[in-house]
GROMACS .gro file of C-alpha atoms in nm:
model
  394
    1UNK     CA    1   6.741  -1.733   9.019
    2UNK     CA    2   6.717  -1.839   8.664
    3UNK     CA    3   7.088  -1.883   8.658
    4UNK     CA    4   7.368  -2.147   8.704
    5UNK     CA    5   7.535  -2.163   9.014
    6UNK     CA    6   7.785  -1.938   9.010
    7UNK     CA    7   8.143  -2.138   9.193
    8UNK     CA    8   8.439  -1.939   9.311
    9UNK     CA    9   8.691  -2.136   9.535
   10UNK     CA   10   8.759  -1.815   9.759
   11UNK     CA   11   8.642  -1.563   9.983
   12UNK     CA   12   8.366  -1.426   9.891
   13UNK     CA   13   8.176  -1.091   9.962
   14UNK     CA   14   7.824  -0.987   9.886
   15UNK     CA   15   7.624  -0.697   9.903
   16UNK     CA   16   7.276  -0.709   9.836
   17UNK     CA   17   7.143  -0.358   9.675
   18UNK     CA   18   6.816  -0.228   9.684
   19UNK     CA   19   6.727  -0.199   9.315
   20UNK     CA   20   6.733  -0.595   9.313
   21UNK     CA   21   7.104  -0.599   9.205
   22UNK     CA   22   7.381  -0.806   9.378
   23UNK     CA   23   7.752  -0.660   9.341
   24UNK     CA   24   8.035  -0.958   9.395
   25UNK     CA   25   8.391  -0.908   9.518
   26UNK     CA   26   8.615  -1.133   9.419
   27UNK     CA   27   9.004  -1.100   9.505
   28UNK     CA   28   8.952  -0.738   9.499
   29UNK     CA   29   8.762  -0.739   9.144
   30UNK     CA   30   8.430  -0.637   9.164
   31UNK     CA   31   8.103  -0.786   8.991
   32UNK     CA   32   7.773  -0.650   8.965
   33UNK     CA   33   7.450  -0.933   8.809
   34UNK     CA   34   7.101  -0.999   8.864
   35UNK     CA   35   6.964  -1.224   9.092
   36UNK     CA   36   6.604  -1.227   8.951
   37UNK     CA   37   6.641  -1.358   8.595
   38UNK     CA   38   6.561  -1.024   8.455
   39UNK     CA   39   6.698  -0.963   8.087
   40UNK     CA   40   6.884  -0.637   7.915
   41UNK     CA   41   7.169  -0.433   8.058
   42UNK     CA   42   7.521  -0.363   7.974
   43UNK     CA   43   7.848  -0.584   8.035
   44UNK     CA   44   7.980  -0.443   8.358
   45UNK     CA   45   8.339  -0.530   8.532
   46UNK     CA   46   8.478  -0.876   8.357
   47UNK     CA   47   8.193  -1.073   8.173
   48UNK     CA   48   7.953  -1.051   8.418
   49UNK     CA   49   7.618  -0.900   8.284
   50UNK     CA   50   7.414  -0.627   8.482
   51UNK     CA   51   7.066  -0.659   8.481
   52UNK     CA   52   6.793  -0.466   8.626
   53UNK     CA   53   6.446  -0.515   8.803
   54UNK     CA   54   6.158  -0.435   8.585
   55UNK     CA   55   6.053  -0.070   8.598
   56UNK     CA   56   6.449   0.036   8.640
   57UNK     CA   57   6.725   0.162   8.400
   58UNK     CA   58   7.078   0.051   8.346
   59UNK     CA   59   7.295   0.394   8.305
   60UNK     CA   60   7.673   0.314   8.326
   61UNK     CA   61   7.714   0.034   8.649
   62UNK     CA   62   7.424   0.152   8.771
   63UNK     CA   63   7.013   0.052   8.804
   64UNK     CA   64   6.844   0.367   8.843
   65UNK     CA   65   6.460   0.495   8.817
   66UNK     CA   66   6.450   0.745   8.498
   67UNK     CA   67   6.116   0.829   8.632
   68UNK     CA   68   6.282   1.000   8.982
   69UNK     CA   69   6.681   1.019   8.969
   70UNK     CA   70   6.775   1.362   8.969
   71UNK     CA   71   7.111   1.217   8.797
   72UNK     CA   72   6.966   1.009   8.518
   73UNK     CA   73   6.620   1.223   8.516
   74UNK     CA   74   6.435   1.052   8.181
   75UNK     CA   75   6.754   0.965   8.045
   76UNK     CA   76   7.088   0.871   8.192
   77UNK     CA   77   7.326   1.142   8.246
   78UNK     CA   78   7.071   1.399   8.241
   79UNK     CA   79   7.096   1.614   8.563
   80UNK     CA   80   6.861   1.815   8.745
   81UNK     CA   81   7.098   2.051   8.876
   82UNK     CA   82   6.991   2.054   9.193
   83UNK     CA   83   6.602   2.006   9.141
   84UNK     CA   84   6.394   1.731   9.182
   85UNK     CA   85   6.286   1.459   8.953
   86UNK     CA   86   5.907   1.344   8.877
   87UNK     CA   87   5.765   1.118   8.573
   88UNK     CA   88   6.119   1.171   8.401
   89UNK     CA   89   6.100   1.561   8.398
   90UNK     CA   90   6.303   1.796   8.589
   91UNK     CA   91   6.122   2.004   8.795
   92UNK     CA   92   6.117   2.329   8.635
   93UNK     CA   93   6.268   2.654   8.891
   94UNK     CA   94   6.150   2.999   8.938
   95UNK     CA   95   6.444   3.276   8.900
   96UNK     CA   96   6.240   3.595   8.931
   97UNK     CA   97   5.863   3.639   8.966
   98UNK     CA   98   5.620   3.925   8.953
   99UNK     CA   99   5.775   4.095   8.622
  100UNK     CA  100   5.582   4.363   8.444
  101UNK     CA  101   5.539   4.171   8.062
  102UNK     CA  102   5.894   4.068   8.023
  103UNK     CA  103   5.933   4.045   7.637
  104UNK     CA  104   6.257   3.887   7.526
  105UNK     CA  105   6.588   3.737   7.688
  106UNK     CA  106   6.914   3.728   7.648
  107UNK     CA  107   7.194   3.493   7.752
  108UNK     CA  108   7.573   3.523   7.856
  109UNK     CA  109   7.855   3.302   8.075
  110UNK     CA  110   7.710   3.408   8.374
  111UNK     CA  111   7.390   3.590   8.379
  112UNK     CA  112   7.029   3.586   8.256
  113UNK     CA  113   6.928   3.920   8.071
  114UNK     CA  114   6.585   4.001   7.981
  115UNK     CA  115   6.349   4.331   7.932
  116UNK     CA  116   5.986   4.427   8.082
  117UNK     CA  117   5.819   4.733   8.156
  118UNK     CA  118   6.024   4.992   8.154
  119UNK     CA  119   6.344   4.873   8.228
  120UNK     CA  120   6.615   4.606   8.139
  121UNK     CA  121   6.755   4.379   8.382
  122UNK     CA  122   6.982   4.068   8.481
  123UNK     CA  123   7.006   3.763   8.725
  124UNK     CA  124   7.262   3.512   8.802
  125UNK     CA  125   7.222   3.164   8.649
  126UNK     CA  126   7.161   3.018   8.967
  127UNK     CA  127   6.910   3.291   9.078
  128UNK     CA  128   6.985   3.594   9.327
  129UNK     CA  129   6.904   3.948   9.330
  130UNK     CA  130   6.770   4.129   9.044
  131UNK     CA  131   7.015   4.389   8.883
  132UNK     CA  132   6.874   4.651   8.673
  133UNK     CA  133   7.024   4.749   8.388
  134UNK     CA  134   6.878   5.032   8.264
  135UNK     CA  135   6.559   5.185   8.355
  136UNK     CA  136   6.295   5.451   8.212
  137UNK     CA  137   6.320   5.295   7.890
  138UNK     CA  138   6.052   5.325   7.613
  139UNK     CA  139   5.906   4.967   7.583
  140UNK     CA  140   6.194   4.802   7.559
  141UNK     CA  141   6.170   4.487   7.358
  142UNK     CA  142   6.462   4.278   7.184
  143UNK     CA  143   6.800   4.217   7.352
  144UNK     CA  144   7.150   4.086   7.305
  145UNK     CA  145   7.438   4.093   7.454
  146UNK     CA  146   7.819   3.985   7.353
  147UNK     CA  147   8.114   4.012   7.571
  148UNK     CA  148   8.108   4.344   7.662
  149UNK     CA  149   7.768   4.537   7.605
  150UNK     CA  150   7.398   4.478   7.641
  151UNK     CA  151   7.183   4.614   7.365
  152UNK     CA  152   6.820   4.623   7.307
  153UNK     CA  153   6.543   4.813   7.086
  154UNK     CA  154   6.278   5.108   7.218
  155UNK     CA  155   5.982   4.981   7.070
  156UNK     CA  156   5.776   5.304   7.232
  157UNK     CA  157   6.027   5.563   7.058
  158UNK     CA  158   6.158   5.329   6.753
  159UNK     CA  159   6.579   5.371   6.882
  160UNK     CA  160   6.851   5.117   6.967
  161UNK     CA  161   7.060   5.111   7.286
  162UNK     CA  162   7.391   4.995   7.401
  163UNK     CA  163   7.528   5.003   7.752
  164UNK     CA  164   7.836   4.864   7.840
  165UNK     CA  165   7.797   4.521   8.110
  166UNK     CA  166   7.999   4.689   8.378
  167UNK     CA  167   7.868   5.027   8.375
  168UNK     CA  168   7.600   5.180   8.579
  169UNK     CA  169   7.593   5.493   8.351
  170UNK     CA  170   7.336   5.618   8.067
  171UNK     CA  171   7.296   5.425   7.771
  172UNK     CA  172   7.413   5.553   7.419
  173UNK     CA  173   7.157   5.577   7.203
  174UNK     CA  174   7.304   5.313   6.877
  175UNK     CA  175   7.006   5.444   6.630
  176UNK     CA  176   6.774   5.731   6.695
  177UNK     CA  177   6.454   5.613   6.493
  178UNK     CA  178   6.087   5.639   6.538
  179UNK     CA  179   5.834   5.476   6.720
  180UNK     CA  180   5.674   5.442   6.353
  181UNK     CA  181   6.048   5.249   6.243
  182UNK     CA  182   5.897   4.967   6.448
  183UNK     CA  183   6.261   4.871   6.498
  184UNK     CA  184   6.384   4.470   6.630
  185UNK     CA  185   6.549   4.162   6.484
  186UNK     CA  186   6.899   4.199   6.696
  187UNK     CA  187   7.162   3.978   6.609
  188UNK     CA  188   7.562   4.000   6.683
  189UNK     CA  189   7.844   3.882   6.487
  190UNK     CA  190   8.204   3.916   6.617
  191UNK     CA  191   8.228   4.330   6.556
  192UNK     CA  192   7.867   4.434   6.432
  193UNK     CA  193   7.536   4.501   6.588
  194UNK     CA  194   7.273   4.401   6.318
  195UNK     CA  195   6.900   4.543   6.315
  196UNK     CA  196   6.620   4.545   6.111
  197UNK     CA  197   6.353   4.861   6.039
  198UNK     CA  198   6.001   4.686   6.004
  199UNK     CA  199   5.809   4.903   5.783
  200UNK     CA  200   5.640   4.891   5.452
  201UNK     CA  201   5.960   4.947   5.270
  202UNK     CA  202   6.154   4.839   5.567
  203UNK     CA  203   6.586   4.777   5.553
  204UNK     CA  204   6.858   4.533   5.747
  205UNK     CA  205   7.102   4.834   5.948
  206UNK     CA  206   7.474   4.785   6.058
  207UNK     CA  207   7.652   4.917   6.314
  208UNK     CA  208   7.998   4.879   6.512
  209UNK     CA  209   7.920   4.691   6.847
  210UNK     CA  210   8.155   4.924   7.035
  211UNK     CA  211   8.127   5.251   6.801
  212UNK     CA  212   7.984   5.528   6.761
  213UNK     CA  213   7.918   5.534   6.367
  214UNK     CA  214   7.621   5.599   6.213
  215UNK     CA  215   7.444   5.277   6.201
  216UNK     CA  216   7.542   5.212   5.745
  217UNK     CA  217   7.239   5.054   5.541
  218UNK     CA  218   7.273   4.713   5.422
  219UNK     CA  219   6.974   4.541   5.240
  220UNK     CA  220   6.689   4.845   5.181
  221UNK     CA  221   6.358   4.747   5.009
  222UNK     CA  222   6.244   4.490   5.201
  223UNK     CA  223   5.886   4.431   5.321
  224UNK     CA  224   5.841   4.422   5.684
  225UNK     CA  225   6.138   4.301   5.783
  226UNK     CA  226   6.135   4.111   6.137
  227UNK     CA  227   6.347   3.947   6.298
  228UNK     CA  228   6.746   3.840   6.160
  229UNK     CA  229   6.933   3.513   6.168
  230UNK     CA  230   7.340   3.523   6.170
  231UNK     CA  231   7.604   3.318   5.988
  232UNK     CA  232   7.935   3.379   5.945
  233UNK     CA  233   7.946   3.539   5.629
  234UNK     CA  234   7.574   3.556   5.551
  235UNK     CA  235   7.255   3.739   5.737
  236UNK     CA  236   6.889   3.602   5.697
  237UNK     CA  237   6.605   3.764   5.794
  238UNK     CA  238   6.190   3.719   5.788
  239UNK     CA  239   5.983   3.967   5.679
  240UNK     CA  240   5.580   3.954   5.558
  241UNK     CA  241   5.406   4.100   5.252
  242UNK     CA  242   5.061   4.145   5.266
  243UNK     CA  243   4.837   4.212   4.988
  244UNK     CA  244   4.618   4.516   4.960
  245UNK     CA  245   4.320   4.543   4.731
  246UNK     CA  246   4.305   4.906   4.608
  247UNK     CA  247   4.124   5.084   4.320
  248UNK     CA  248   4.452   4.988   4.097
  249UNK     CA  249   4.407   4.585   4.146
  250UNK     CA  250   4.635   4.379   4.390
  251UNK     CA  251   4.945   4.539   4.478
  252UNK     CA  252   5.224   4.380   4.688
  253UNK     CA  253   5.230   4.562   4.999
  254UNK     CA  254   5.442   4.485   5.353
  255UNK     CA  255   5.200   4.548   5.586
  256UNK     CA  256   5.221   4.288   5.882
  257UNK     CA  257   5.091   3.964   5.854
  258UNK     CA  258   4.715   3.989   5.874
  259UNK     CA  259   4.688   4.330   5.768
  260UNK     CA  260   4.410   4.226   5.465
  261UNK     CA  261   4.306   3.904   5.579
  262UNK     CA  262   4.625   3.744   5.355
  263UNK     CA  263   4.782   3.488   5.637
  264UNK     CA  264   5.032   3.340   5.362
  265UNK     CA  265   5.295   3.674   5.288
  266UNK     CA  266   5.609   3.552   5.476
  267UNK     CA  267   5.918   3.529   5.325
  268UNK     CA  268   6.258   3.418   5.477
  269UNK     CA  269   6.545   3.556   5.273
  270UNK     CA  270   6.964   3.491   5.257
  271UNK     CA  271   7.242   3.717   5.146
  272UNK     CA  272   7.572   3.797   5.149
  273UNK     CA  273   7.615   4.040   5.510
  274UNK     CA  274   7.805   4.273   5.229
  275UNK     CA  275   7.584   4.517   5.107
  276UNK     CA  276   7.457   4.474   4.773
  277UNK     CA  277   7.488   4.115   4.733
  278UNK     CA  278   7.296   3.907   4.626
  279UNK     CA  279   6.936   3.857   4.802
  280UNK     CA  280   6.812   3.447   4.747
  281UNK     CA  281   6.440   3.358   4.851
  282UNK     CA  282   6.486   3.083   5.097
  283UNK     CA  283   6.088   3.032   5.171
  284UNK     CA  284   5.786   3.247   5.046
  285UNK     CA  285   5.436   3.170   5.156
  286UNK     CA  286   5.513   3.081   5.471
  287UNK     CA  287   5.248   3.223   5.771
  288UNK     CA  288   5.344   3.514   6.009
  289UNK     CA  289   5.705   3.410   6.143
  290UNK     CA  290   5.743   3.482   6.520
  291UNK     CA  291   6.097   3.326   6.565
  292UNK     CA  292   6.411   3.277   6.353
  293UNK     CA  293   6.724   3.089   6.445
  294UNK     CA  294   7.010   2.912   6.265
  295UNK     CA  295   7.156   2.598   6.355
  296UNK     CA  296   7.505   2.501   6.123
  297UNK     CA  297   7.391   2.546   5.761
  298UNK     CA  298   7.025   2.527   5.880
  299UNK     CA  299   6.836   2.846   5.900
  300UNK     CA  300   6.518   2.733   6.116
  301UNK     CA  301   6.180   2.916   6.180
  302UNK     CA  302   5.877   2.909   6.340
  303UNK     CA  303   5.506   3.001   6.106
  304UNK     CA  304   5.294   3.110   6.354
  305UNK     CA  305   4.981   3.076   6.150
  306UNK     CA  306   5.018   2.734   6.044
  307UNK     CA  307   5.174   2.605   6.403
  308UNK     CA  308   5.485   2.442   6.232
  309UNK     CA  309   5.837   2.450   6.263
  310UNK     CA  310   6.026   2.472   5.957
  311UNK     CA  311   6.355   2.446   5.832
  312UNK     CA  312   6.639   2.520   5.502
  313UNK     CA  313   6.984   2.531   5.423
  314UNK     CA  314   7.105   2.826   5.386
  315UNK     CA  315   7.139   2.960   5.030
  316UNK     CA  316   6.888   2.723   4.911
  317UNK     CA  317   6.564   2.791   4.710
  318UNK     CA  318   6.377   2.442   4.735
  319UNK     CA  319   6.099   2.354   4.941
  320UNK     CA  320   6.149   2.424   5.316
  321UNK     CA  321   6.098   2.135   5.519
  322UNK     CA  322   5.867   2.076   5.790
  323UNK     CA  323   6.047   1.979   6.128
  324UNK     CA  324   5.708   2.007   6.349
  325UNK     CA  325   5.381   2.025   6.303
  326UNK     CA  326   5.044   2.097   6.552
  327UNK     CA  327   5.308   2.314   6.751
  328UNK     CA  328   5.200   2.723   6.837
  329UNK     CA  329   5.539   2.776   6.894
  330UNK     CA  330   5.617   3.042   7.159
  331UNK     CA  331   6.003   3.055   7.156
  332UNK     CA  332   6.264   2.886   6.936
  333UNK     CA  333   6.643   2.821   7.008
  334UNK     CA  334   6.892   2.595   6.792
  335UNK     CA  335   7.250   2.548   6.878
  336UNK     CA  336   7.511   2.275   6.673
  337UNK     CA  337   7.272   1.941   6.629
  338UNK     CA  338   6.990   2.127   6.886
  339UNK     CA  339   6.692   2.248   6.862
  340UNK     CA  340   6.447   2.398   7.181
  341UNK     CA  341   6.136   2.501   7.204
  342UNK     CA  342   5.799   2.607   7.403
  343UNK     CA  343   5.489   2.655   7.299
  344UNK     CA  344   5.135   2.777   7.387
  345UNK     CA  345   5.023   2.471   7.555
  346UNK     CA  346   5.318   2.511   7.840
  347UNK     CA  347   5.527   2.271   7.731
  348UNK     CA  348   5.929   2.302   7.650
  349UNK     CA  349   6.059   2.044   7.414
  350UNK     CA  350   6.370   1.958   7.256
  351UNK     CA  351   6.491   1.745   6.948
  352UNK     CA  352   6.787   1.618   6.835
  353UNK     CA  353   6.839   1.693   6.450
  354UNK     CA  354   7.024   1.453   6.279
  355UNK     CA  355   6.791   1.164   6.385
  356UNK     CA  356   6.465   1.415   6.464
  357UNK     CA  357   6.402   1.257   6.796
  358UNK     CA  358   6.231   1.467   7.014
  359UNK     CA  359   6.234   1.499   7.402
  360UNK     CA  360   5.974   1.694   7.688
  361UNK     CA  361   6.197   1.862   7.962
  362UNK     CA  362   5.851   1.991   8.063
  363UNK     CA  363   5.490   2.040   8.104
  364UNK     CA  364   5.177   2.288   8.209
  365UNK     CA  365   5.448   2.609   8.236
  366UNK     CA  366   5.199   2.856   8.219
  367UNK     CA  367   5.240   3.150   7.936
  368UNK     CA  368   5.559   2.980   7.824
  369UNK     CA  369   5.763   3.210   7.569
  370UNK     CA  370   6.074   3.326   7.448
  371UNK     CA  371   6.389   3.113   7.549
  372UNK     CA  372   6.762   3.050   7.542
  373UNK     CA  373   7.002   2.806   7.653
  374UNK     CA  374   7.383   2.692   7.779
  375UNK     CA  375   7.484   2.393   7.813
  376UNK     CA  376   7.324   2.296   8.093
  377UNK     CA  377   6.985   2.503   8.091
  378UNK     CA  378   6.717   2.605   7.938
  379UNK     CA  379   6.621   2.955   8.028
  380UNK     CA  380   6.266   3.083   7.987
  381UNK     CA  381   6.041   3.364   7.980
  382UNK     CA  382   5.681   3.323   8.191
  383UNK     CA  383   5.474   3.648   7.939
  384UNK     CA  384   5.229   3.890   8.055
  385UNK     CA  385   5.195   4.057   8.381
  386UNK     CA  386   5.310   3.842   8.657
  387UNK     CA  387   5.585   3.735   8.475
  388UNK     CA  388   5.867   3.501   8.552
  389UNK     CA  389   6.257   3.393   8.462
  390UNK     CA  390   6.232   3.053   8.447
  391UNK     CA  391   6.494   2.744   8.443
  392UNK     CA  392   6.496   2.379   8.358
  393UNK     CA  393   6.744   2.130   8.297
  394UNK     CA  394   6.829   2.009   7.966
   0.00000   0.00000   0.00000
């Protein structure tokens, strides 16, 4: 056994386990070591050290297989929630299939939101029957939802919609653009809707979440505005310039990223949400941005054209650092010290980052795209036609 005899002068009981392990009760005191000589573990019940057959894990009192325990699935304490466990990932579960080019998705306590086609719609968490939202929508693309209301942008017709979550009724039309206005970027603090216009000379818009104002301008001027990240006090948003080679010489021109062959014009910028304060260059240079999130102090993006993640404090002007690299990056999430996301290769990752250590909660998911999370999920979006909800555990 590789150990000294261990002498007790009464009663003893043993069970033999099947991970190799052999627990000891003694006067009603219970003991759990190793009868193969094995090495490692952690100091379980009084002194007595647990160790574990080669191939297993000690999590807690326990020897367990990371590779196939739905309870300690590729680390300990990480659940499956129900699904199954196979080469330390949980197995990832289908919500809702066969969706027209679902676009974005949205999360709240209880339900998955998310638009396609036409329409905008919602799902349990745990899966059930499909509830539509809204339907006969033009393209709907971006949503968010608070509380109380859904909202989401009309990409085909350029206007912003709000619809209260327990209402079957007709949306109220938040913004009544243009398809041209190439409107997006939602974000929600605690009373306003924020959105941006992505033209040319494009502008960050407020509104009331449950008013009926007229949605009041708050940064104007900006090139291509995108998509908008939200602190407490401050907004951030991406944008691109593009350059444009004209009779005059090169002029500065937001025009999408691409739109003359320039794949360096994006910008992330920071300001004050009050209007008129000051506007600080967080990152310039950067490739077409395709998602922006903040994370604490940290406003984090993903450059599309350089497959990268990247990442500043907010309010800074210094070089942007470089969280990931080789990465097409699909959809982006950060919450507190986490950061998710999937990218074009199917996979779903997450890292830690304080100490940058990254984890796969899957592989091979198929056209893999926007996603959110809770505390025990990660929701995802399966693009293009036969589209999906997806779920996996964190």
């Amino acid at each position: 056994m590789g150990r000294r005899p261990f002498a007790v002068g009464f009663a003893l009981t043993l069970t033999t386990l099947s991970v190799g392990c052999t627990e000891l009760l003694i006067g009603g005191r219970e003991f759990t070591f190793d009868e193969t000589g094995g090495e490692g573990g952690a100091a379980v019940g009084t002194g007595v050290e647990l160790v574990c057959n080669e191939g297993l894990a000690t999590c807690g009192e326990a020897c367990v297989d990371l590779a196939s325990d739905a309870n300690h699935c590729g680390t300990c304490d990480r659940s499956c929630g129900g699904a199954s466990c196979s080469l330390g990932m949980c197995a990832v579960e289908q919500l809702a299939s066969g969706l027209d080019s679902p676009t974005a998705l949205a999360l709240d306590d209880d339900n998955v939101y998310w638009t396609a086609g036409d329409g905008v719609y919602r799902i349990s968490k745990s899966g059930g029957a499909i509830d539509v939202v809204a339907s006969g929508q033009a393209q709907p693309g971006g949503v968010a939802v608070d509380g109380n209301f859904v909202f989401w942008v009309n990409r085909g017709d350029g206007s912003v919609m709000r619809l209260p979550k327990k209402s079957n009724g007709k949306p109220k039309k938040v913004f009544d653009g243009v398809a041209d206005d190439n409107v997006g970027g939602l974000a929600l603090d605690a009373d306003d809707l924020y959105f941006t216009r992505g033209v040319e000379k494009g502008d960050i818009r407020r509104v009331g979440k449950g008013k009926d104002d007229v949605p009041a301008l708050v940064f104007d001027g900006q090139p291509v505005p995108g998509l908008v990240g939200m602190f407490d006090k401050q907004l951030a948003w991406s944008g691109f310039i593009a350059f444009e080679d004209d009779a005059s010489g090169m002029g500065a021109v937001g025009l999408g990223p691409g739109a003359f062959g320039d794949p360096s014009g994006g910008y992330v910028r920071f300001a004050s949400k009050s209007a008129g304060g000051e506007i600080i260059t967080i990152a310039s240079g950067e490739g077409e941005i395709s998602a922006l999130v903040t994370a604490g102090d940290k406003l984090i993006w993903a450059d599309a054209t350089n497959d990268r993640i990247r990442a500043a404090v907010a309010g800074s002007s210094g070089v942007p650092d470089t969280l990931v690299e080789n990465q097409h990056v699909t959809g982006l999430w950060a919450s507190g010290d986490t950061l998710l996301w999937a990218n074009a290769s199917g996979s779903v990752r997450s890292m830690a980052l304080a100490s940058a250590e990254e984890r796969l909660l899957a592989v091979e998911v198929d056209g893999a795209g926007p996603l959110v999370a809770d505390d025990t999920h990660v929701f995802l979006l399966r693009t293009g036609s036969g589209g999906a909800v997806l779920r996996v555990a964190r």
